[in-house]
Coordinates of C-alpha atoms in Angstrom, one line a residue:
M212 CA -84.4 86.3 30.9
R213 CA -83.8 82.8 32.3
V214 CA -82.8 79.4 29.8
L215 CA -83.1 76.3 30.9
A216 CA -82.1 73.1 28.0
T217 CA -84.5 70.5 28.2
A218 CA -82.5 66.5 28.5
G219 CA -83.7 63.2 29.0
H220 CA -84.8 59.3 26.7
V221 CA -85.8 59.8 23.1
D222 CA -89.5 59.6 23.4
H223 CA -89.9 60.6 27.4
G224 CA -92.1 63.4 26.3
K225 CA -89.7 66.7 26.2
S226 CA -91.4 68.1 24.2
A227 CA -94.4 67.2 25.2
L228 CA -94.0 68.7 28.9
V229 CA -92.6 72.8 27.3
R230 CA -95.9 72.4 24.3
A231 CA -97.9 72.1 27.2
L232 CA -95.9 74.4 30.0
T233 CA -96.0 76.9 27.2
G234 CA -99.3 76.3 24.8
M235 CA -96.0 76.7 22.3
E236 CA -94.8 73.9 19.6
P237 CA -91.3 72.8 19.9
D238 CA -90.7 71.2 16.1
R239 CA -89.7 73.6 14.4
F240 CA -90.1 70.8 11.4
E241 CA -93.0 68.9 9.8
E242 CA -91.2 65.3 10.4
E243 CA -90.2 65.9 13.4
R244 CA -93.9 66.2 14.7
R245 CA -95.7 63.4 12.4
R246 CA -92.9 61.1 13.9
G247 CA -93.3 62.3 17.3
L248 CA -89.3 63.1 16.6
T249 CA -87.2 65.9 17.9
L250 CA -84.8 66.4 15.3
D251 CA -83.4 69.2 16.4
L252 CA -83.1 72.7 18.5
G253 CA -85.9 74.1 19.1
F254 CA -87.0 77.0 21.6
V255 CA -90.1 78.4 23.5
W256 CA -90.8 80.5 26.4
T257 CA -93.5 80.5 29.7
R258 CA -93.7 83.5 32.3
P259 CA -94.0 80.9 35.7
G260 CA -96.0 84.2 36.8
P261 CA -97.3 87.2 36.0
D262 CA -94.5 89.3 38.1
Q263 CA -91.7 86.8 37.0
E264 CA -88.5 86.5 34.4
H265 CA -89.8 84.7 30.6
I266 CA -88.0 81.3 30.7
A267 CA -86.9 80.2 27.5
F268 CA -86.6 76.1 26.6
V269 CA -84.4 75.3 24.4
D270 CA -85.4 71.1 23.7
V271 CA -82.3 69.2 22.9
P272 CA -83.5 65.2 20.6
G273 CA -83.0 62.7 23.1
H274 CA -82.0 59.1 20.9
E275 CA -78.7 58.9 20.4
R276 CA -77.6 59.2 17.0
F277 CA -78.3 63.0 18.0
V278 CA -75.8 63.6 21.4
P279 CA -73.9 66.8 18.8
T280 CA -77.0 68.2 18.2
M281 CA -77.9 68.0 22.5
L282 CA -74.6 68.3 23.1
A283 CA -74.7 71.9 20.6
G284 CA -78.1 72.9 22.9
V285 CA -76.8 72.3 25.7
G286 CA -74.0 73.3 26.1
P287 CA -74.6 77.6 26.3
V288 CA -77.3 76.5 28.9
P289 CA -77.0 77.7 32.9
A290 CA -79.9 74.7 34.0
V291 CA -81.9 72.1 32.4
L292 CA -85.1 70.8 32.6
F293 CA -84.3 66.6 33.8
V294 CA -87.3 65.0 31.7
V295 CA -87.8 60.9 33.2
A296 CA -90.4 58.4 31.9
A297 CA -92.4 57.5 34.5
D298 CA -93.7 54.4 33.2
Q299 CA -90.3 53.5 31.0
G300 CA -87.7 54.5 34.2
W301 CA -84.3 55.6 33.9
Q302 CA -82.9 54.6 30.3
P303 CA -79.2 54.5 28.4
Q304 CA -79.9 58.2 27.0
S305 CA -81.0 59.1 30.0
Q306 CA -77.5 58.5 31.7
E307 CA -75.5 59.7 28.5
H308 CA -77.7 63.3 28.9
L309 CA -76.9 62.8 33.4
A310 CA -73.1 62.6 32.4
I311 CA -72.9 65.1 29.3
L312 CA -74.8 67.9 32.5
D313 CA -71.9 66.4 35.0
A314 CA -69.1 67.0 32.7
L315 CA -70.3 70.6 31.9
G316 CA -70.5 70.8 36.0
V317 CA -74.1 72.2 35.2
R318 CA -75.2 73.2 38.5
H319 CA -79.3 73.7 38.4
A320 CA -82.1 71.5 37.0
V321 CA -85.7 70.8 37.7
L322 CA -86.5 66.5 37.8
A323 CA -89.6 66.5 35.6
V324 CA -91.4 62.5 36.0
T325 CA -93.4 62.3 32.8
R326 CA -96.6 60.1 32.5
S327 CA -97.7 60.0 35.2
D328 CA -100.8 59.0 34.3
L329 CA -99.9 55.7 33.3
A330 CA -97.3 54.9 36.5
D331 CA -96.7 55.4 39.4
P332 CA -93.8 57.9 39.3
E333 CA -92.5 57.7 43.2
P334 CA -89.9 54.6 42.1
V335 CA -89.1 56.6 38.9
R336 CA -88.5 59.6 40.6
V337 CA -86.5 57.9 44.0
D338 CA -84.2 56.6 41.4
A339 CA -83.7 60.1 39.3
V340 CA -83.1 61.7 42.2
E341 CA -80.6 59.5 43.8
R342 CA -78.5 59.1 40.5
M343 CA -78.5 63.4 40.1
A344 CA -77.3 63.3 43.3
A345 CA -73.6 61.8 42.6
T346 CA -72.8 65.1 40.3
S347 CA -72.4 68.3 40.4
L348 CA -76.4 68.9 39.7
G349 CA -76.4 67.5 43.4
T350 CA -80.1 67.7 45.2
V351 CA -83.1 68.6 42.5
P352 CA -86.7 69.6 43.1
S353 CA -88.3 66.9 41.4
V354 CA -92.5 66.2 40.0
A355 CA -94.4 64.4 38.6
V356 CA -96.3 65.4 36.1
S357 CA -98.6 64.4 33.2
A358 CA -98.5 66.9 30.0
V359 CA -101.7 65.0 29.3
T360 CA -103.9 65.7 31.9
G361 CA -102.4 68.5 33.2
A362 CA -101.6 67.0 36.8
G363 CA -98.5 69.0 38.3
L364 CA -98.3 71.6 36.0
D365 CA -98.7 74.0 38.2
A366 CA -96.2 72.3 40.2
L367 CA -93.4 72.2 38.0
H368 CA -94.0 76.2 37.2
G369 CA -93.4 76.9 40.5
E370 CA -90.4 75.1 41.0
L371 CA -88.9 76.6 37.4
G372 CA -90.5 79.8 39.3
R373 CA -87.7 79.4 42.2
L374 CA -85.6 77.2 40.3
A375 CA -85.4 80.8 37.8
D376 CA -85.3 83.5 40.9
T377 CA -81.3 81.2 42.7
L378 CA -80.2 81.4 40.1
P379 CA -76.7 83.7 39.4
V380 CA -76.4 86.6 36.6
P381 CA -73.7 86.5 34.6
P382 CA -72.5 90.5 34.5
A383 CA -73.4 92.8 31.5
E384 CA -70.2 94.2 31.1
A385 CA -68.3 90.5 30.2
D386 CA -67.0 89.9 26.4
V387 CA -69.3 88.7 24.2
R388 CA -69.7 85.7 23.1
L389 CA -72.1 84.3 21.0
W390 CA -72.4 80.0 20.1
L391 CA -75.0 80.5 16.8
D392 CA -76.7 76.7 17.0
R393 CA -79.6 79.2 13.3
A394 CA -78.3 81.1 10.7
F395 CA -80.8 81.6 7.9
T396 CA -81.4 84.2 6.0
V397 CA -84.1 86.6 6.3
R398 CA -85.7 88.5 3.2
G399 CA -85.3 92.1 2.7
H400 CA -83.3 91.3 5.5
G401 CA -79.9 89.3 4.6
T402 CA -78.7 86.7 7.6
V403 CA -80.0 85.6 10.9
V404 CA -78.3 83.8 13.4
T405 CA -79.1 82.7 16.7
G406 CA -78.0 81.7 19.8
T407 CA -78.0 81.7 23.4
L408 CA -76.0 85.3 24.8
A409 CA -74.3 83.3 28.2
A410 CA -73.2 86.5 29.5
G411 CA -72.8 90.5 28.2
T412 CA -75.0 93.0 26.4
L413 CA -75.6 93.1 22.2
R414 CA -76.5 96.2 20.8
V415 CA -77.5 97.6 17.5
G416 CA -75.1 99.4 15.6
D417 CA -72.3 97.3 18.1
R418 CA -69.8 94.8 16.4
L419 CA -68.4 91.8 16.6
V420 CA -66.0 88.9 14.9
T421 CA -66.1 86.4 14.0
G422 CA -63.9 82.4 15.6
D423 CA -61.8 82.8 13.7
G424 CA -61.2 86.4 13.2
S425 CA -61.9 86.9 9.5
A426 CA -64.4 89.0 9.0
V427 CA -66.1 91.9 11.0
L428 CA -70.3 92.4 11.2
R429 CA -72.6 95.4 11.7
V430 CA -75.4 94.5 14.5
R431 CA -78.4 95.8 12.0
A432 CA -81.0 94.4 14.8
L433 CA -82.6 92.1 17.6
Q434 CA -85.0 90.1 18.7
C435 CA -85.1 88.6 22.0
L436 CA -89.0 86.5 22.1
H437 CA -90.2 87.9 18.8
Q438 CA -89.9 91.2 20.3
A439 CA -87.3 93.8 18.3
R440 CA -84.8 95.2 20.9
S441 CA -82.5 97.9 21.0
T442 CA -79.9 96.1 23.5
V443 CA -79.5 92.1 25.2
T444 CA -78.1 91.7 27.9
G445 CA -77.1 87.7 28.8
V446 CA -78.8 85.6 30.0
A447 CA -80.8 85.1 27.5
R448 CA -82.5 83.9 24.1
V449 CA -81.4 86.5 20.9
A450 CA -81.6 86.4 17.4
V451 CA -78.9 89.2 16.0
N452 CA -79.6 89.4 12.0
V453 CA -75.7 90.6 11.0
H454 CA -74.1 92.0 8.0
G455 CA -71.2 92.1 6.5
P456 CA -68.2 89.7 5.0
L457 CA -69.0 86.3 4.8
D458 CA -72.4 86.4 6.4
G459 CA -73.9 84.0 4.9
A460 CA -70.9 81.1 5.5
L461 CA -72.5 81.5 9.0
R462 CA -74.1 78.1 10.6
R463 CA -74.3 76.2 13.8
G464 CA -71.1 75.8 15.6
Q465 CA -69.2 79.3 14.5
V466 CA -68.9 81.6 16.9
L467 CA -69.6 85.6 17.2
L468 CA -67.3 88.2 19.8
A469 CA -66.7 91.0 20.8
P470 CA -63.7 92.4 19.0
D471 CA -59.3 92.3 20.3
R472 CA -61.4 90.6 23.5
W473 CA -60.3 86.9 22.6
L474 CA -57.7 84.8 21.9
L475 CA -58.2 82.7 19.6
T476 CA -55.5 78.8 20.5
D477 CA -55.3 75.4 18.7
L478 CA -53.6 74.4 21.7
I479 CA -55.4 73.7 25.0
D480 CA -54.1 71.7 28.5
V481 CA -57.0 70.5 30.4
R482 CA -57.9 68.6 33.6
I483 CA -60.2 65.1 32.0
T484 CA -62.8 63.6 34.0
G485 CA -64.4 61.3 33.2
E486 CA -65.3 56.9 34.0
P487 CA -61.4 55.9 36.3
G488 CA -59.1 54.2 34.6
D489 CA -60.1 54.8 31.3
D490 CA -57.8 55.4 28.5
L491 CA -57.6 58.4 26.7
P492 CA -58.4 58.2 23.1
R493 CA -55.9 59.4 21.4
T494 CA -58.5 60.8 19.4
V495 CA -61.4 62.8 20.6
V496 CA -64.4 65.2 19.2
L497 CA -64.2 68.5 21.4
H498 CA -67.7 69.8 21.7
I499 CA -68.2 72.9 23.6
G500 CA -71.4 76.4 23.4
T501 CA -72.7 74.8 20.2
A502 CA -69.0 74.1 18.6
A503 CA -67.7 70.2 17.1
V504 CA -64.3 69.9 17.2
P505 CA -61.9 66.7 16.4
A506 CA -58.7 66.6 19.0
T507 CA -55.8 65.1 19.0
V508 CA -55.0 64.3 22.9
R509 CA -51.8 63.6 24.5
P510 CA -52.2 62.8 27.6
L511 CA -50.1 64.1 30.4
G512 CA -51.2 63.8 33.7
E513 CA -53.0 61.7 36.0
D514 CA -56.1 63.6 35.0
T515 CA -54.4 65.8 32.4
A516 CA -53.8 66.2 28.7
R517 CA -52.5 68.3 25.8
L518 CA -55.9 68.8 22.8
T519 CA -53.8 70.1 19.7
L520 CA -58.0 71.1 18.0
S521 CA -58.3 70.8 14.0
R522 CA -60.0 74.8 14.2
A523 CA -58.6 77.5 17.0
L524 CA -61.9 78.8 19.2
P525 CA -62.2 81.4 21.3
L526 CA -61.1 80.2 24.9
R527 CA -60.0 81.0 28.5
V528 CA -58.9 80.0 31.2
G529 CA -61.6 77.8 33.6
D530 CA -64.2 77.0 30.4
R531 CA -66.4 73.4 30.3
A532 CA -66.1 71.3 27.7
V533 CA -66.8 68.2 27.1
S534 CA -65.1 65.3 25.3
R535 CA -66.8 62.5 23.1
E536 CA -65.1 59.1 21.4
P537 CA -66.2 59.2 18.0
G538 CA -69.4 56.5 17.9
G539 CA -70.1 57.2 21.4
R540 CA -69.0 54.0 22.6
R541 CA -67.3 55.5 26.0
M542 CA -69.5 58.2 28.2
P543 CA -68.9 61.9 27.3
R544 CA -65.5 62.7 29.3
G545 CA -66.0 67.3 31.6
I546 CA -62.8 68.3 29.6
T547 CA -62.2 72.0 32.0
V548 CA -60.0 74.1 30.6
L549 CA -55.9 74.9 32.2
D550 CA -54.6 77.3 30.0
V551 CA -55.0 78.8 26.6
R552 CA -51.5 79.9 26.5
P553 CA -49.0 76.6 26.8
P554 CA -46.4 76.1 27.0
R555 CA -43.7 74.5 23.4
L556 CA -42.8 70.9 24.8
T557 CA -39.4 70.0 22.9
R558 CA -36.9 69.2 25.4
R559 CA -36.6 66.0 26.9
G560 CA -38.3 65.4 29.9
A561 CA -40.0 68.5 29.4
G562 CA -44.3 66.6 29.6
R563 CA -43.3 65.1 33.1
A564 CA -42.7 68.9 34.4
R565 CA -45.3 70.3 32.8
A566 CA -48.0 67.2 34.2
A567 CA -46.8 68.4 37.4
E568 CA -46.6 72.1 36.9
L569 CA -50.3 71.4 35.8
A570 CA -51.7 69.3 38.9
A571 CA -51.3 72.3 41.0
M572 CA -53.2 74.5 38.5
T573 CA -57.9 74.0 39.7
G574 CA -59.7 75.4 36.5
R575 CA -60.8 78.9 38.6
P576 CA -58.1 82.1 37.3
D577 CA -56.4 83.1 39.0
G578 CA -53.9 86.7 37.5
A579 CA -51.2 85.9 40.2
A580 CA -50.7 82.3 40.0
E581 CA -50.7 82.9 36.0
L582 CA -48.1 86.2 36.0
R583 CA -46.3 83.9 38.8
R584 CA -45.5 81.0 36.0
R585 CA -45.1 83.6 32.2
G586 CA -43.2 85.6 34.3
L587 CA -44.6 87.8 31.9
V588 CA -47.5 88.9 29.8
R589 CA -49.3 91.6 28.5
R590 CA -52.8 92.8 30.3
S591 CA -54.4 92.6 27.6
E592 CA -52.9 89.0 26.5
L593 CA -54.9 88.1 30.1
L594 CA -57.6 89.8 30.5
A595 CA -59.0 88.1 26.9
M596 CA -57.5 84.6 29.0
G597 CA -60.0 85.3 31.1
V598 CA -57.7 85.7 33.8
P599 CA -57.7 88.8 36.1
P600 CA -54.3 91.2 36.3
P601 CA -53.1 91.3 40.0
T602 CA -51.0 93.9 39.7
E603 CA -50.4 96.8 37.5
P604 CA -48.8 97.2 34.1
V605 CA -44.7 98.1 34.7
A606 CA -43.9 100.3 31.6
G607 CA -46.9 100.1 28.9
D608 CA -49.0 96.9 28.8
W609 CA -46.3 94.3 30.2
L610 CA -47.1 92.5 34.3
V611 CA -44.3 90.7 35.4
D612 CA -44.0 89.2 38.5
A613 CA -42.4 90.4 41.4
A614 CA -39.6 88.3 41.7
H615 CA -39.4 87.9 38.1
W616 CA -39.0 91.8 37.8
A617 CA -35.7 90.4 40.8
E618 CA -34.0 89.1 39.2
L619 CA -34.4 91.1 35.7
R620 CA -33.4 93.6 37.2
E621 CA -30.0 91.2 38.3
R622 CA -29.0 90.5 35.4
L623 CA -28.8 94.3 33.7
A624 CA -27.1 95.4 36.6
A625 CA -24.6 92.4 36.0
E626 CA -24.6 92.5 31.5
V627 CA -24.2 96.7 31.7
E628 CA -21.5 96.4 34.2
R629 CA -19.7 93.4 32.1
Y630 CA -20.3 95.4 28.1
A631 CA -18.1 98.8 30.5
Q632 CA -15.5 96.1 31.9
Q633 CA -15.1 94.6 27.8
H634 CA -15.8 98.1 26.4
P635 CA -13.4 100.4 28.2
L636 CA -13.7 103.3 25.4
D637 CA -17.2 102.6 24.7
P638 CA -19.1 102.7 28.1
G639 CA -22.7 102.2 28.0
L640 CA -24.7 98.7 27.4
P641 CA -26.4 100.0 24.2
T642 CA -30.6 99.4 25.1
E643 CA -30.8 97.0 22.2
A644 CA -28.5 95.4 23.1
A645 CA -30.0 94.6 26.5
R646 CA -33.4 94.2 25.0
R647 CA -32.1 90.9 23.3
L648 CA -29.5 89.8 26.0
L649 CA -32.0 89.9 28.4
G650 CA -34.1 87.8 26.1
L651 CA -37.7 90.9 26.7
P652 CA -40.2 91.2 24.3
D653 CA -40.3 95.3 24.3
R654 CA -36.9 98.3 25.1
S655 CA -39.3 100.2 27.3
L656 CA -39.2 97.2 29.8
V657 CA -35.5 97.7 29.8
D658 CA -36.3 101.1 30.8
A659 CA -38.4 100.5 33.3
L660 CA -35.5 97.8 34.8
A661 CA -33.1 101.2 34.9
E662 CA -35.6 103.0 36.2
T663 CA -36.6 100.2 39.4
P664 CA -34.0 101.3 42.4
G665 CA -30.4 98.6 42.9
A666 CA -27.6 97.6 44.8
F667 CA -26.1 98.7 41.3
R668 CA -27.5 101.7 39.7
L669 CA -28.1 102.0 36.4
L670 CA -27.8 105.8 34.3
R671 CA -29.4 106.1 31.3
R672 CA -28.1 108.4 28.5
H673 CA -28.6 108.2 24.4
G674 CA -30.2 105.0 24.2
R675 CA -27.9 103.6 26.4
L676 CA -26.7 101.8 30.3
C677 CA -23.9 103.4 32.6
G678 CA -23.4 102.1 36.3
P679 CA -22.1 105.4 37.6
D680 CA -18.7 105.2 37.4
S681 CA -18.7 104.0 33.1
I682 CA -20.9 108.1 33.1
R683 CA -17.1 109.4 32.7
P684 CA -14.7 106.9 32.0
T685 CA -11.2 106.1 32.3
L686 CA -9.1 106.0 29.4
P687 CA -5.2 103.4 29.2
P688 CA -2.1 105.3 28.6
P689 CA -2.3 105.1 25.5
V690 CA -4.8 107.4 25.0
E691 CA -4.5 109.6 28.0
A692 CA -1.2 110.3 25.9
A693 CA -2.9 111.4 22.9
V694 CA -5.1 113.7 24.9
D695 CA -2.3 115.4 26.2
A696 CA 0.0 116.0 23.2
L697 CA -3.2 117.4 21.5
R698 CA -3.8 119.3 24.9
R699 CA -0.1 121.0 23.6
E700 CA -1.0 121.8 20.6
L701 CA -4.6 123.2 21.2
A702 CA -2.3 125.2 24.0
R703 CA -0.5 127.2 21.5
A704 CA -4.0 128.1 19.6
P705 CA -7.7 127.2 21.3
F706 CA -10.1 126.9 18.2
R707 CA -7.3 125.2 15.3
A708 CA -8.9 121.4 15.8
P709 CA -6.9 119.2 14.8
E710 CA -7.4 117.1 11.1
A711 CA -8.3 114.0 10.4
D712 CA -4.8 112.8 10.2
R713 CA -3.4 114.3 12.6
L714 CA -5.6 112.1 14.3
R715 CA -4.8 108.9 13.3
E716 CA -1.2 110.2 13.3
L717 CA -1.7 110.7 17.8
G718 CA -3.1 106.9 18.1
L719 CA -7.2 109.0 18.4
T720 CA -9.2 107.0 16.6
R721 CA -13.5 107.5 16.4
K722 CA -13.1 105.6 19.4
A723 CA -10.8 106.4 21.8
V724 CA -12.2 110.5 20.7
G725 CA -15.5 108.9 22.4
A726 CA -14.2 107.6 25.1
A727 CA -11.9 111.2 26.2
V728 CA -15.2 113.1 25.4
S729 CA -17.0 110.6 27.8
A730 CA -14.4 111.3 30.0
G731 CA -14.3 115.5 29.5
A732 CA -10.9 114.9 28.2
L733 CA -12.0 116.6 25.3
L734 CA -15.0 118.6 23.5
A735 CA -17.1 117.1 20.5
V736 CA -17.8 120.5 17.7
T737 CA -19.5 117.4 16.5
E738 CA -17.7 114.8 14.1
G739 CA -14.1 115.4 13.1
I740 CA -13.2 118.3 15.5
V741 CA -12.1 118.4 18.5
L742 CA -11.8 121.1 21.0
L743 CA -10.4 121.3 24.4
P744 CA -12.7 121.9 26.8
G745 CA -14.4 125.6 27.9
A746 CA -13.4 126.3 24.7
D747 CA -17.1 127.2 23.3
A748 CA -16.8 130.0 26.5
R749 CA -13.3 131.0 25.9
A750 CA -14.8 131.6 22.5
A751 CA -17.1 133.2 23.2
A752 CA -15.8 135.3 25.2
V753 CA -13.4 136.4 22.2
L754 CA -17.0 137.2 20.3
R755 CA -17.9 138.8 22.6
R756 CA -14.9 142.1 21.7
L757 CA -16.0 142.5 17.7
P758 CA -17.9 145.0 17.1
Q759 CA -21.8 144.1 17.0
P760 CA -22.8 141.6 14.5
F761 CA -20.7 139.7 12.6
T762 CA -19.2 138.1 10.2
L763 CA -17.8 134.4 9.4
S764 CA -15.4 135.6 8.0
E765 CA -14.3 138.2 11.2
A766 CA -15.0 135.9 13.3
R767 CA -12.8 133.5 12.2
R768 CA -10.3 135.9 11.8
A769 CA -11.3 136.7 15.7
L770 CA -10.2 132.9 16.6
D771 CA -7.5 132.2 15.1
T772 CA -9.5 129.2 13.0
T773 CA -10.0 127.7 9.2
R774 CA -13.2 128.0 7.6
R775 CA -13.9 124.5 8.4
V776 CA -13.3 125.2 12.4
A777 CA -15.4 128.1 12.6
V778 CA -18.5 127.1 10.4
P779 CA -19.7 123.9 12.9
L780 CA -18.5 126.1 16.5
L781 CA -20.3 129.1 15.1
E782 CA -23.4 126.3 14.4
F783 CA -22.1 125.1 18.3
L784 CA -22.1 128.6 19.8
D785 CA -25.8 129.1 18.2
A786 CA -27.2 125.4 19.5
E787 CA -25.2 126.4 22.8
G788 CA -26.3 129.8 23.6
Y789 CA -23.7 131.2 23.5
T790 CA -24.2 133.8 19.6
Q791 CA -27.6 133.9 17.0
R792 CA -27.9 134.9 14.1
V793 CA -29.6 138.0 13.1
D794 CA -29.8 137.2 9.3
E795 CA -28.0 135.2 7.2
R796 CA -24.5 136.7 7.3
R797 CA -24.4 138.4 10.1
R798 CA -24.3 136.8 14.2
R799 CA -24.3 138.3 17.7
C800 CA -23.9 137.2 21.0
R801 CA -26.8 136.7 23.3
P802 CA -26.7 139.7 25.9
G803 CA -23.9 137.6 28.9
A804 CA -22.2 135.2 26.1
G805 CA -18.4 134.9 27.1
N806 CA -19.4 136.3 30.3
G807 CA -21.0 133.4 32.3
G808 CA -23.6 133.6 29.1
G809 CA -25.0 130.7 26.8
R810 CA -25.9 127.4 28.8
E811 CA -24.1 126.7 30.8
S812 CA -20.2 129.1 31.7
N813 CA -18.8 125.7 32.2
P814 CA -20.9 123.4 30.2
P815 CA -20.3 118.7 30.4
A816 CA -19.0 116.9 27.6
R817 CA -21.1 115.6 25.2
D818 CA -21.1 112.2 23.7
P819 CA -20.1 111.7 20.3
R820 CA -23.7 110.0 19.8
A821 CA -25.3 112.2 21.3
P822 CA -28.2 113.9 18.1
R823 CA -26.0 117.0 16.9
F824 CA -23.2 113.7 15.4

């Protein structure tokens, strides 16, 4: 299917023309037919040729009082049938409708000069073609017709068929954004909404979320051109029977969306086109799709501004819209969305800097440029902005600009080095602290940075980041002296770990013990129980000489230690693979324990922050 909207001045014969083309009545209300004046949107369709797709028409009112309704009809539609009457020529609403089409960037149209049976159509046709050529429509094909006599209708059918063949086909896999132009209740079926599906695919059973994110609705049934369908792909006129909370509150101007695919925003940076030299009004109404939303304007650059919307909308970079002053005193202006997640402007000079940045933006989605500006963004958020990701994530869903990533890596290395210098007894910058220092939103980014090669090598140990020189830190002289004193005491009784009071007397605080363990000068069995490095292997050798299996009491006597030390030491040996339990009371040495058995005959020093602690 191809979908076109009509456009043109009131009483130039738009409805009569589509009635003659389709054999269907576009005016749905009795008052419209009685007055001969279109008051609301009408929907009819035809097939230009037996082998061609259907063309559906959204017939819009031409009266100046109904311009918002016209905008709702033409907003989601990619092409237009522009109508000018031969006996009246170009009129004010002809100009305003053309300005709206130009603002929306519509590029496909056919001109129909109606009432050619009442006046010579040629002067009007030449004038209209020239006016339209100066807009986004360019030079358009034109046909003189009469809905009364039927003259020119076959030629118009032909031009419409050729136009339909040239219209771009939107991607079927695009994210659904269905702007609603009607919502009503059908007895026995519930709420039905209609709209122009611009892209993507709708299926019976799909879930759609309302534009404010307040409710999820289920698609119960679909119709296209009054025929039931299980699937509809854009571009198409579609009627959707929906069910769910708040379905009865739907109305024109609202939107239904594919879940988890769109960002809702009430703050956007835009480029504005229109009459040169016109001052920007303080408030406007933003028309996009079928929505009409009041907005406050903050001018930034020569043709750029920030709009604060009265309600959030699902917008993407590159979206085209129309801004119109309340009351319509001046011609509508075109809006191109440049940024749907703009930075806050809080510092002095931020507005000027932002204007310079916006001046370089084209409105065409550019993943690399967007990533350079943001430095760091989730892939899903970039897609929801309508911007294709330029690279693969570095961690989880996070995309990072290469230059920004290199700068973060250098900053992280500097922070790790600074922390090591300031905390010689507690080497290793905690990952969470690194995240806060770098202002990163996710700890996984810190881990990824640590794994990135750099001039300064980073190592991860127990949730901390160290430089290679911090793995075995050099102990300050007082701590080294305390360790030497403890080493002399343990040389006489290697398994009689000192009490907490004795450790304090020696000056071995918890932090000092941690540093000594990290330096490999002490072995931490558990919190408060420290021995010399290699004591575990020596203990296993002693226990190996006992009759197997052995009890805790037998082990304690063999090791010449206390129960306070023996209990955690045996559990430590179990964990290290030197010993194993036989039952609740007895253990035995594993084969080779004390003779190179266990995990390692000389296991590495342990960090007191390890899980065992």
